[in-house]
Short mmCIF file of C-alpha atoms in Angstrom, two decimals:
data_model
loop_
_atom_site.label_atom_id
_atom_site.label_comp_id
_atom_site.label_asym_id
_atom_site.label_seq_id
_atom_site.Cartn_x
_atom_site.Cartn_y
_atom_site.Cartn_z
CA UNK B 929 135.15 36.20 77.85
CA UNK B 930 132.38 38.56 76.51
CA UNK B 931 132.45 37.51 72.97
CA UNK B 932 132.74 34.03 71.50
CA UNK B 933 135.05 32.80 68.71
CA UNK B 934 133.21 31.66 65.61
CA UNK B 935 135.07 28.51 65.51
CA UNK B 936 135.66 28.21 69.87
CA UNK B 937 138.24 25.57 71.21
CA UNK B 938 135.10 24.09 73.54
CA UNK B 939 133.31 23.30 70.17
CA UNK B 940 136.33 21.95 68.52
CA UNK B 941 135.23 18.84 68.64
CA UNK B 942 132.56 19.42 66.64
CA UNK B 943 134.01 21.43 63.81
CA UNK B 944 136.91 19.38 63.07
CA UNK B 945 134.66 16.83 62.12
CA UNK B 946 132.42 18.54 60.59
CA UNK B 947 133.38 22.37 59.14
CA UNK B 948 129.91 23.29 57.53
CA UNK B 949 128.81 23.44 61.47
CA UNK B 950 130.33 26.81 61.96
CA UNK B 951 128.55 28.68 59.01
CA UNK B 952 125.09 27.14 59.51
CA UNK B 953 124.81 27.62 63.13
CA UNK B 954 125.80 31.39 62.39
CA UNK B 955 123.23 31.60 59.75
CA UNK B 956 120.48 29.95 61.63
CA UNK B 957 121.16 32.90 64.35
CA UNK B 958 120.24 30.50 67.01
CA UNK B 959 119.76 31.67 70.35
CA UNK B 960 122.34 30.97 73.09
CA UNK B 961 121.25 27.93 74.82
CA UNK B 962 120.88 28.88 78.92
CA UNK B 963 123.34 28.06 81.48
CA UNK B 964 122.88 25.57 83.83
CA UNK B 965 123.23 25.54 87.56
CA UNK B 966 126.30 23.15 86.99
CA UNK B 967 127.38 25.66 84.42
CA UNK B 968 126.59 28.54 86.99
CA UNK B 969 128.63 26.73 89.39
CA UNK B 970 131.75 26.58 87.02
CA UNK B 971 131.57 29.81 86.32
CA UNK B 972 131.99 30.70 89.98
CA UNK B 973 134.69 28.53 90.79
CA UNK B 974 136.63 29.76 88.02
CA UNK B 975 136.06 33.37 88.93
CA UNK B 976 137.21 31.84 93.22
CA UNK B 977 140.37 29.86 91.08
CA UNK B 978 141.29 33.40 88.91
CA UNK B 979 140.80 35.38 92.16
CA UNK B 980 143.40 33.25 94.22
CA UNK B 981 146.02 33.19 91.00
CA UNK B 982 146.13 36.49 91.06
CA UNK B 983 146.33 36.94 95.02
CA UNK B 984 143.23 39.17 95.28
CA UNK B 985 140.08 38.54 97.18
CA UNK B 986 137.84 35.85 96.21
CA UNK B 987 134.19 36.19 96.34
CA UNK B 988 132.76 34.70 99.50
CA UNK B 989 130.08 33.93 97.78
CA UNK B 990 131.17 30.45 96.41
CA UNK B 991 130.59 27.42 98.36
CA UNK B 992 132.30 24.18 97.93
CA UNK B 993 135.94 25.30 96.53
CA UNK B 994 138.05 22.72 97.29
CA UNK B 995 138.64 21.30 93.75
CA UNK B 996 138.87 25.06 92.83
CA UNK B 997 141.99 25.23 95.98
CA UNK B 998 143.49 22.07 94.87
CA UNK B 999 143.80 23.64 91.32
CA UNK B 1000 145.53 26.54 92.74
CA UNK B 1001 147.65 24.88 94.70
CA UNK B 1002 148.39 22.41 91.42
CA UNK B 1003 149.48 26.02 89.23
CA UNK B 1004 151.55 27.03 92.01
CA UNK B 1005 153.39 24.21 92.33
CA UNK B 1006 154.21 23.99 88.62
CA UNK B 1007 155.70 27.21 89.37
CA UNK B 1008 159.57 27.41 88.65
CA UNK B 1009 161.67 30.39 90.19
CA UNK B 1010 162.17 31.62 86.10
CA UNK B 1011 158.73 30.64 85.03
CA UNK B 1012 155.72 33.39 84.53
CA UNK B 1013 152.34 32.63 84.87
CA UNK B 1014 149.25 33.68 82.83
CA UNK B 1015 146.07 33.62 83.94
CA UNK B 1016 142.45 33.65 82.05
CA UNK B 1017 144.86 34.58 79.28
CA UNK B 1018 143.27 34.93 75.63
CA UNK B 1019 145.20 33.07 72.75
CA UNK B 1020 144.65 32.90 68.97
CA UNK B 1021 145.26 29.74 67.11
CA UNK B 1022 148.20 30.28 64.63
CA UNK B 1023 146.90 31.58 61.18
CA UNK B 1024 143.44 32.00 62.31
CA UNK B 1025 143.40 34.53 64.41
CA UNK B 1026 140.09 36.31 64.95
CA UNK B 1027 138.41 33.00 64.31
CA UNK B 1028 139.99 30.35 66.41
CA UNK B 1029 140.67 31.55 70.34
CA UNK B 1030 139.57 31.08 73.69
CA UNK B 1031 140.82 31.94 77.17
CA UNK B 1032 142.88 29.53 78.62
CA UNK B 1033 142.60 29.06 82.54
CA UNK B 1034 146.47 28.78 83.37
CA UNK B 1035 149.21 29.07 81.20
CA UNK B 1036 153.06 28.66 82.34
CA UNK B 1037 155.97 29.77 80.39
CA UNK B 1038 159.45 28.52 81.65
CA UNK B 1039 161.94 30.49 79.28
CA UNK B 1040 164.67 29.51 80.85
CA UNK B 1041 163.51 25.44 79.50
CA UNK B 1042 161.23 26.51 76.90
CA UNK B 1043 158.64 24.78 78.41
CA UNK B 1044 154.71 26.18 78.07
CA UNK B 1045 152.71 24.12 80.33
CA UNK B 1046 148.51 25.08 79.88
CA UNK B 1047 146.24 24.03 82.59
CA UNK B 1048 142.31 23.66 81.77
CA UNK B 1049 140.38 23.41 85.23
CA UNK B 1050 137.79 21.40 84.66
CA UNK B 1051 134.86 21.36 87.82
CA UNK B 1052 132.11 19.01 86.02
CA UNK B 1053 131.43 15.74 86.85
CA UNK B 1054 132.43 14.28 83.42
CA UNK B 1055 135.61 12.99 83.44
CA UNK B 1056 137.89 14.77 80.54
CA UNK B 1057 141.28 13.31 79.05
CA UNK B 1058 143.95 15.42 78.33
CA UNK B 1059 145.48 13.29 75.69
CA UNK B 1060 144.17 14.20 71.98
CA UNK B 1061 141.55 16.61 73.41
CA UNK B 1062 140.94 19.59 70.49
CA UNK B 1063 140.38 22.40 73.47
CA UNK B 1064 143.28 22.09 75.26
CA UNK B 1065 145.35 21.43 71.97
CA UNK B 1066 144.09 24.51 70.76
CA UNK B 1067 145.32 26.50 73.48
CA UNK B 1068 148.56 24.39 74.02
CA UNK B 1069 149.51 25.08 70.20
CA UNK B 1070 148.18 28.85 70.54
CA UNK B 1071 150.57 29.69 73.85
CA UNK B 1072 153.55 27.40 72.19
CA UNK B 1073 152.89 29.58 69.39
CA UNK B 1074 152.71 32.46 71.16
CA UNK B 1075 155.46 32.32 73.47
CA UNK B 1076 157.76 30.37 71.07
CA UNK B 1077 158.26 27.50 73.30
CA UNK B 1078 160.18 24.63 72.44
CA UNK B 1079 158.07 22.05 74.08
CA UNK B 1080 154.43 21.47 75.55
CA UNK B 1081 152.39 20.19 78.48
CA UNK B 1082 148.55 20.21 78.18
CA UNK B 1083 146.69 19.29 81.59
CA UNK B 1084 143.57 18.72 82.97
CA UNK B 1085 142.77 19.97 86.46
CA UNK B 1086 139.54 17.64 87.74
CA UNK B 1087 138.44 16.49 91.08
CA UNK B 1088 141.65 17.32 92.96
CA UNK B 1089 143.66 15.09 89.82
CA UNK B 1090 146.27 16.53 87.63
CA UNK B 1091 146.05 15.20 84.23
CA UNK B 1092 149.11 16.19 82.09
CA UNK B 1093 150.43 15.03 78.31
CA UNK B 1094 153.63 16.26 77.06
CA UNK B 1095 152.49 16.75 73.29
CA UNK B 1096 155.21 15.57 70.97
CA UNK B 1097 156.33 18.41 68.70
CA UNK B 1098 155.30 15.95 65.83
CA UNK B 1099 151.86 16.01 66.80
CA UNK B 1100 151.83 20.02 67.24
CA UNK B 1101 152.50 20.84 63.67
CA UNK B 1102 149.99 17.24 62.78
CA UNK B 1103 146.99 19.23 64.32
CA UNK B 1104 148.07 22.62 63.22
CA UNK B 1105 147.89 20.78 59.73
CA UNK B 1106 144.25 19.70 60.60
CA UNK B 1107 142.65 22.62 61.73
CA UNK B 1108 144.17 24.15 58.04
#
């Protein structure tokens, strides 16, 4: 994604608990901190991952893939005959759109169930819990939003595990509530 949300899923963390974080890192026009190798690294796989969704060619150029194949192989097999599958899709938070979104790795849509299921591959070395987590909430309730699903799966692809949580409807409109 070429530009970044003011108040970005990844950071979510941070400006739930603390809103005055968005406004003065924008006026303290910090510069973009630099990427990492490990960062670098992500980037690529994601790029291999998006490449193999969408059945094109995947750069050679990336080395180790196989949590990046095992994530494919994950989406696919989520797949349903009626579902559709979107991939590096951008989604806007409900009622803040132009200042809450982010680009969501995998997103299915099963209308025939009314099931959204999103899919965050994740290729650090930090474990990450699906389960409460602000990012993937964010784009769970943006693509339930979006594609006016009836219910909601938020997973974590990491180190060839699939972490889901089937977000109770309760808790949907509970967080929409807190980002307000």
């Amino acid at each position: 994604m070429s530009d970044h949300a003011p108040y970005s899923p990844s950071a979510a963390y941070r400006w739930l608990a603390c809103p005055g974080s968005v406004p003065l890192t924008i006026a303290t026009e910090l510069p973009p901190e630099p990427s990492s190798p490990a960062a670098a690294k992500g980037t690529e796989l994601h790029a291999y991952a998006e490449a193999l969704l969408r059945r094109k060619p995947a750069p050679s150029s990336v080395h180790e893939t196989r949590t990046a194949d095992i994530y494919v192989e994950q989406v696919r097999e989520l797949m349903s005959p009626t579902s559709h599958l979107y991939i590096e899709d951008r989604l806007e938070f409900p009622g803040f759109e132009g200042k809450v979104y982010g680009t969501a790795d995998a997103v299915i849509h099963d209308p025939a169930t009314g099931h959204v299921t999103v899919i965050d591959y994740k290729s650090g070395r930090n474990p990450v819990d699906p389960v409460e987590n602000p990012q993937l909430l964010i784009y769970g309730i943006s693509a339930f939003h979006k594609l006016r699903a009836s219910s909601l799966t938020v997973s974590i692809s990491q180190d060839s595990q699939l972490l889901p949580w089937l977000v109770p409807t309760g808790r949907i409109f509970d967080f929409i509530a807190e980002v307000e």
